[in-house]
PDB file of C-alpha atoms in Angstrom:
ATOM      1  CA  MET S   1     -67.991  26.010 -72.990  1.00  0.00           C
ATOM      2  CA  ALA S   2     -68.742  29.134 -70.943  1.00  0.00           C
ATOM      3  CA  ASP S   3     -68.817  31.187 -74.169  1.00  0.00           C
ATOM      4  CA  ASP S   4     -71.267  28.716 -75.762  1.00  0.00           C
ATOM      5  CA  ALA S   5     -73.637  28.986 -72.798  1.00  0.00           C
ATOM      6  CA  TYR S   6     -73.375  32.775 -72.813  1.00  0.00           C
ATOM      7  CA  LEU S   7     -74.119  32.974 -76.540  1.00  0.00           C
ATOM      8  CA  GLU S   8     -77.072  30.610 -76.192  1.00  0.00           C
ATOM      9  CA  GLU S   9     -78.503  32.671 -73.349  1.00  0.00           C
ATOM     10  CA  HIS S  10     -77.992  36.046 -75.074  1.00  0.00           C
ATOM     11  CA  GLN S  11     -78.469  35.236 -78.783  1.00  0.00           C
ATOM     12  CA  GLN S  12     -81.777  37.085 -79.013  1.00  0.00           C
ATOM     13  CA  THR S  13     -80.283  40.198 -77.403  1.00  0.00           C
ATOM     14  CA  ILE S  14     -77.378  40.112 -79.850  1.00  0.00           C
ATOM     15  CA  GLU S  15     -79.691  39.750 -82.851  1.00  0.00           C
ATOM     16  CA  GLN S  16     -81.987  42.545 -81.645  1.00  0.00           C
ATOM     17  CA  ALA S  17     -79.076  44.917 -81.106  1.00  0.00           C
ATOM     18  CA  MET S  18     -77.700  44.191 -84.602  1.00  0.00           C
ATOM     19  CA  SER S  19     -81.139  44.640 -86.192  1.00  0.00           C
ATOM     20  CA  HIS S  20     -81.740  47.894 -84.303  1.00  0.00           C
ATOM     21  CA  ALA S  21     -78.348  49.307 -85.295  1.00  0.00           C
ATOM     22  CA  VAL S  22     -78.859  48.493 -88.996  1.00  0.00           C
ATOM     23  CA  SER S  23     -82.385  49.976 -88.916  1.00  0.00           C
ATOM     24  CA  ALA S  24     -81.053  53.117 -87.251  1.00  0.00           C
ATOM     25  CA  ALA S  25     -78.359  53.466 -89.939  1.00  0.00           C
ATOM     26  CA  VAL S  26     -80.988  53.203 -92.683  1.00  0.00           C
ATOM     27  CA  ALA S  27     -83.327  55.650 -90.930  1.00  0.00           C
ATOM     28  CA  ALA S  28     -80.494  58.135 -90.401  1.00  0.00           C
ATOM     29  CA  ARG S  29     -79.324  57.745 -94.019  1.00  0.00           C
ATOM     30  CA  ALA S  30     -75.842  57.459 -92.581  1.00  0.00           C
ATOM     31  CA  ALA S  31     -73.050  58.574 -94.908  1.00  0.00           C
ATOM     32  CA  ASP S  32     -70.860  55.779 -93.539  1.00  0.00           C
ATOM     33  CA  PRO S  33     -73.349  53.031 -92.563  1.00  0.00           C
ATOM     34  CA  VAL S  34     -70.712  50.563 -91.376  1.00  0.00           C
ATOM     35  CA  ARG S  35     -69.229  53.110 -88.976  1.00  0.00           C
ATOM     36  CA  PHE S  36     -72.707  54.159 -87.874  1.00  0.00           C
ATOM     37  CA  VAL S  37     -73.703  50.551 -87.150  1.00  0.00           C
ATOM     38  CA  SER S  38     -70.419  49.983 -85.337  1.00  0.00           C
ATOM     39  CA  GLU S  39     -71.031  52.984 -83.083  1.00  0.00           C
ATOM     40  CA  GLN S  40     -74.649  51.949 -82.502  1.00  0.00           C
ATOM     41  CA  LEU S  41     -73.614  48.425 -81.515  1.00  0.00           C
ATOM     42  CA  LYS S  42     -71.052  49.724 -79.050  1.00  0.00           C
ATOM     43  CA  ALA S  43     -73.674  52.033 -77.554  1.00  0.00           C
ATOM     44  CA  GLN S  44     -76.297  49.270 -77.334  1.00  0.00           C
ATOM     45  CA  ALA S  45     -74.090  46.553 -75.909  1.00  0.00           C
ATOM     46  CA  ASP S  46     -75.376  45.712 -72.463  1.00  0.00           C
ATOM     47  CA  ALA S  47     -72.585  44.811 -70.035  1.00  0.00           C
ATOM     48  CA  GLU S  48     -70.869  42.345 -72.368  1.00  0.00           C
ATOM     49  CA  GLY S  49     -73.539  41.504 -74.996  1.00  0.00           C
ATOM     50  CA  ILE S  50     -72.314  41.696 -78.558  1.00  0.00           C
ATOM     51  CA  VAL S  51     -68.747  42.473 -77.547  1.00  0.00           C
ATOM     52  CA  ARG S  52     -68.424  39.134 -75.756  1.00  0.00           C
ATOM     53  CA  ALA S  53     -70.017  37.162 -78.628  1.00  0.00           C
ATOM     54  CA  ALA S  54     -67.712  38.774 -81.178  1.00  0.00           C
ATOM     55  CA  ASP S  55     -64.681  38.309 -78.940  1.00  0.00           C
ATOM     56  CA  SER S  56     -65.418  34.605 -78.588  1.00  0.00           C
ATOM     57  CA  ILE S  57     -65.578  34.074 -82.354  1.00  0.00           C
ATOM     58  CA  ASP S  58     -62.636  36.437 -82.881  1.00  0.00           C
ATOM     59  CA  ARG S  59     -60.385  34.477 -80.467  1.00  0.00           C
ATOM     60  CA  GLU S  60     -61.219  31.203 -82.178  1.00  0.00           C
ATOM     61  CA  PHE S  61     -60.499  32.503 -85.671  1.00  0.00           C
ATOM     62  CA  ARG S  62     -57.383  34.489 -84.762  1.00  0.00           C
ATOM     63  CA  ALA S  63     -55.722  31.202 -83.828  1.00  0.00           C
ATOM     64  CA  LEU S  64     -55.487  30.533 -87.582  1.00  0.00           C
ATOM     65  CA  GLY S  65     -53.394  33.559 -88.458  1.00  0.00           C
ATOM     66  CA  GLY S  66     -53.548  36.228 -85.812  1.00  0.00           C
ATOM     67  CA  GLY S  67     -55.643  38.713 -87.776  1.00  0.00           C
ATOM     68  CA  CYS S  68     -54.386  41.655 -89.804  1.00  0.00           C
ATOM     69  CA  GLU S  69     -55.402  44.587 -91.977  1.00  0.00           C
ATOM     70  CA  ILE S  70     -55.406  43.871 -95.707  1.00  0.00           C
ATOM     71  CA  GLU S  71     -55.607  47.124 -97.649  1.00  0.00           C
ATOM     72  CA  LYS S  72     -56.397  45.676-101.075  1.00  0.00           C
ATOM     73  CA  THR S  73     -59.776  43.951-101.336  1.00  0.00           C
ATOM     74  CA  GLU S  74     -58.412  41.725-104.094  1.00  0.00           C
ATOM     75  CA  GLU S  75     -55.925  40.252-101.592  1.00  0.00           C
ATOM     76  CA  ARG S  76     -58.634  39.030 -99.210  1.00  0.00           C
ATOM     77  CA  ALA S  77     -59.043  35.516-100.605  1.00  0.00           C
ATOM     78  CA  ILE S  78     -60.081  32.821 -98.148  1.00  0.00           C
ATOM     79  CA  SER S  79     -58.030  29.629 -98.035  1.00  0.00           C
ATOM     80  CA  LEU S  80     -59.497  26.156 -97.804  1.00  0.00           C
ATOM     81  CA  VAL S  81     -58.116  25.790 -94.266  1.00  0.00           C
ATOM     82  CA  GLN S  82     -59.856  29.013 -93.257  1.00  0.00           C
ATOM     83  CA  LEU S  83     -63.070  27.944 -94.970  1.00  0.00           C
ATOM     84  CA  GLU S  84     -62.911  24.652 -93.054  1.00  0.00           C
ATOM     85  CA  ALA S  85     -62.531  26.659 -89.807  1.00  0.00           C
ATOM     86  CA  VAL S  86     -65.681  28.622 -90.643  1.00  0.00           C
ATOM     87  CA  TRP S  87     -67.512  25.342 -91.319  1.00  0.00           C
ATOM     88  CA  ALA S  88     -66.254  23.835 -88.038  1.00  0.00           C
ATOM     89  CA  ASN S  89     -67.516  26.915 -86.169  1.00  0.00           C
ATOM     90  CA  ILE S  90     -70.942  26.509 -87.778  1.00  0.00           C
ATOM     91  CA  VAL S  91     -71.074  22.811 -86.869  1.00  0.00           C
ATOM     92  CA  ARG S  92     -70.090  23.553 -83.268  1.00  0.00           C
ATOM     93  CA  ARG S  93     -72.477  26.471 -82.689  1.00  0.00           C
ATOM     94  CA  CYS S  94     -75.553  26.138 -84.926  1.00  0.00           C
ATOM     95  CA  VAL S  95     -77.657  23.642 -82.962  1.00  0.00           C
ATOM     96  CA  ALA S  96     -76.251  24.585 -79.548  1.00  0.00           C
ATOM     97  CA  GLU S  97     -77.248  28.242 -80.078  1.00  0.00           C
ATOM     98  CA  ARG S  98     -80.555  27.374 -81.789  1.00  0.00           C
ATOM     99  CA  TRP S  99     -79.855  29.289 -84.996  1.00  0.00           C
ATOM    100  CA  GLU S 100     -82.876  30.153 -87.126  1.00  0.00           C
ATOM    101  CA  GLY S 101     -83.091  31.238 -90.734  1.00  0.00           C
ATOM    102  CA  GLY S 102     -85.631  32.326 -93.303  1.00  0.00           C
ATOM    103  CA  ARG S 103     -86.568  29.833 -96.017  1.00  0.00           C
ATOM    104  CA  PRO S 104     -88.961  30.001 -99.000  1.00  0.00           C
ATOM    105  CA  ASP S 105     -92.509  28.901 -98.231  1.00  0.00           C
ATOM    106  CA  GLY S 106     -94.406  29.137-101.503  1.00  0.00           C
ATOM    107  CA  THR S 107     -96.230  32.206-102.754  1.00  0.00           C
ATOM    108  CA  ASP S 108     -99.293  34.165-101.720  1.00  0.00           C
ATOM    109  CA  ALA S 109    -102.424  34.702-103.844  1.00  0.00           C
ATOM    110  CA  GLU S 110    -100.670  37.483-105.770  1.00  0.00           C
ATOM    111  CA  GLY S 111     -97.661  35.280-106.537  1.00  0.00           C
ATOM    112  CA  LYS S 112     -95.353  37.065-104.088  1.00  0.00           C
ATOM    113  CA  PRO S 113     -92.801  34.799-102.397  1.00  0.00           C
ATOM    114  CA  GLN S 114     -93.516  33.880 -98.786  1.00  0.00           C
ATOM    115  CA  TRP S 115     -90.900  33.050 -96.177  1.00  0.00           C
ATOM    116  CA  LYS S 116     -90.935  31.104 -92.954  1.00  0.00           C
ATOM    117  CA  THR S 117     -88.459  30.953 -90.094  1.00  0.00           C
ATOM    118  CA  VAL S 118     -87.014  27.491 -89.491  1.00  0.00           C
ATOM    119  CA  ALA S 119     -84.588  25.944 -87.019  1.00  0.00           C
ATOM    120  CA  LEU S 120     -81.253  25.490 -88.768  1.00  0.00           C
ATOM    121  CA  THR S 121     -78.959  22.495 -88.796  1.00  0.00           C
ATOM    122  CA  PRO S 122     -75.311  22.823 -89.801  1.00  0.00           C
ATOM    123  CA  GLU S 123     -76.202  21.153 -93.110  1.00  0.00           C
ATOM    124  CA  SER S 124     -78.836  23.813 -93.908  1.00  0.00           C
ATOM    125  CA  VAL S 125     -76.787  26.916 -92.986  1.00  0.00           C
ATOM    126  CA  ASN S 126     -76.156  29.135 -96.002  1.00  0.00           C
ATOM    127  CA  LEU S 127     -74.052  32.274 -96.342  1.00  0.00           C
ATOM    128  CA  TYR S 128     -76.959  34.542 -95.375  1.00  0.00           C
ATOM    129  CA  ASP S 129     -77.215  32.626 -92.080  1.00  0.00           C
ATOM    130  CA  ALA S 130     -73.434  32.620 -91.552  1.00  0.00           C
ATOM    131  CA  ASP S 131     -73.401  36.367 -92.180  1.00  0.00           C
ATOM    132  CA  LYS S 132     -75.988  36.874 -89.445  1.00  0.00           C
ATOM    133  CA  TYR S 133     -74.528  34.557 -86.809  1.00  0.00           C
ATOM    134  CA  LEU S 134     -70.824  34.474 -87.534  1.00  0.00           C
ATOM    135  CA  ILE S 135     -69.467  37.062 -89.979  1.00  0.00           C
ATOM    136  CA  LYS S 136     -71.180  40.281 -88.855  1.00  0.00           C
ATOM    137  CA  PRO S 137     -70.668  39.723 -85.115  1.00  0.00           C
ATOM    138  CA  VAL S 138     -66.906  39.479 -85.606  1.00  0.00           C
ATOM    139  CA  THR S 139     -66.424  42.062 -88.377  1.00  0.00           C
ATOM    140  CA  VAL S 140     -68.854  44.969 -87.961  1.00  0.00           C
ATOM    141  CA  ALA S 141     -67.346  46.518 -84.837  1.00  0.00           C
ATOM    142  CA  ARG S 142     -63.822  46.160 -86.251  1.00  0.00           C
ATOM    143  CA  ARG S 143     -64.900  47.368 -89.707  1.00  0.00           C
ATOM    144  CA  CYS S 144     -63.020  44.587 -91.448  1.00  0.00           C
ATOM    145  CA  SER S 145     -63.567  41.545 -93.634  1.00  0.00           C
ATOM    146  CA  LEU S 146     -63.738  38.017 -92.247  1.00  0.00           C
ATOM    147  CA  VAL S 147     -60.453  37.164 -93.971  1.00  0.00           C
ATOM    148  CA  GLU S 148     -58.781  39.978 -92.035  1.00  0.00           C
ATOM    149  CA  VAL S 149     -59.802  38.189 -88.832  1.00  0.00           C
ATOM    150  CA  LEU S 150     -58.521  34.838 -90.134  1.00  0.00           C
ATOM    151  CA  ALA S 151     -55.322  35.783 -91.979  1.00  0.00           C
ATOM    152  CA  ALA S 152     -51.780  36.677 -90.990  1.00  0.00           C
ATOM    153  CA  GLY S 153     -51.293  38.875 -94.074  1.00  0.00           C
ATOM    154  CA  PRO S 154     -52.509  39.516 -97.624  1.00  0.00           C
ATOM    155  CA  GLN S 155     -53.868  36.455 -99.421  1.00  0.00           C
ATOM    156  CA  PRO S 156     -54.029  36.989-103.188  1.00  0.00           C
ATOM    157  CA  PRO S 157     -56.281  34.405-104.861  1.00  0.00           C
ATOM    158  CA  ASP S 158     -55.138  31.661-107.189  1.00  0.00           C
ATOM    159  CA  TRP S 159     -58.748  30.943-108.168  1.00  0.00           C
ATOM    160  CA  PHE S 160     -61.964  32.965-108.277  1.00  0.00           C
ATOM    161  CA  VAL S 161     -65.146  31.148-107.263  1.00  0.00           C
ATOM    162  CA  SER S 162     -68.604  32.539-107.875  1.00  0.00           C
ATOM    163  CA  HIS S 163     -71.377  30.952-105.847  1.00  0.00           C
ATOM    164  CA  PHE S 164     -74.952  31.462-104.645  1.00  0.00           C
ATOM    165  CA  TRP S 165     -75.294  32.735-101.058  1.00  0.00           C
ATOM    166  CA  GLY S 166     -78.386  30.557-100.639  1.00  0.00           C
ATOM    167  CA  GLU S 167     -76.398  27.358-101.233  1.00  0.00           C
ATOM    168  CA  PRO S 168     -75.710  25.394 -98.044  1.00  0.00           C
ATOM    169  CA  ILE S 169     -72.162  26.106 -96.874  1.00  0.00           C
ATOM    170  CA  LYS S 170     -71.555  22.382 -96.405  1.00  0.00           C
ATOM    171  CA  GLU S 171     -72.101  21.865-100.159  1.00  0.00           C
ATOM    172  CA  PHE S 172     -69.927  24.858-101.060  1.00  0.00           C
ATOM    173  CA  VAL S 173     -67.059  23.556 -98.900  1.00  0.00           C
ATOM    174  CA  ALA S 174     -67.430  20.104-100.484  1.00  0.00           C
ATOM    175  CA  CYS S 175     -67.189  21.659-103.972  1.00  0.00           C
ATOM    176  CA  ILE S 176     -64.059  23.630-103.058  1.00  0.00           C
ATOM    177  CA  LYS S 177     -62.452  20.525-101.535  1.00  0.00           C
ATOM    178  CA  ARG S 178     -63.256  18.557-104.707  1.00  0.00           C
ATOM    179  CA  HIS S 179     -61.767  21.333-106.854  1.00  0.00           C
ATOM    180  CA  SER S 180     -58.606  21.253-104.752  1.00  0.00           C
ATOM    181  CA  LYS S 181     -58.351  17.461-104.905  1.00  0.00           C
ATOM    182  CA  ASP S 182     -59.016  17.277-108.674  1.00  0.00           C
ATOM    183  CA  ARG S 183     -56.246  19.792-109.355  1.00  0.00           C
ATOM    184  CA  LEU S 184     -53.807  18.393-106.767  1.00  0.00           C
ATOM    185  CA  LEU S 185     -53.698  21.772-105.049  1.00  0.00           C
ATOM    186  CA  GLY S 186     -53.419  20.530-101.488  1.00  0.00           C
ATOM    187  CA  PHE S 187     -55.518  21.524 -98.525  1.00  0.00           C
ATOM    188  CA  ASP S 188     -54.414  25.148 -98.219  1.00  0.00           C
ATOM    189  CA  MET S 189     -55.096  26.393-101.723  1.00  0.00           C
TER     190      MET S 189
END
């Protein structure tokens, strides 16, 4: 509960620091942008800032497998149990932390797409939103993938799933669960 209150109070600071670090990496034309952003975030973190937010998420997810380094990208598959943990984190934090996301809002006179910022609900969170509020805070500083935070070791895939990042995560999880059920794969496919 203390972590939730801290994140709610400091969410804007965390977002601003992340945005500033990414902008600085682009402006500097950094050869290694991930490392550059990581160093910028460490430098910008006030007292606890981003470090505390990432640590809170990191502790929660490490309970699933302890975290590890997985050298081969192709062995970084996410399991259904891990995907459910990501969904549970979204449900727990989204409204409490007042997450916001960009959504289409028609077009202008020239036909260019327009966007508006809206308050998110767990049901409306897509992968772009999860990347902003959940994935980047726990992976950028460590320079790792989300699966490396969740897993105990390499996780080669049994299935490959292609999906649209703009699809609500709730719907994506429901599709994966249905796939698992239809093929009698069990919960931890």
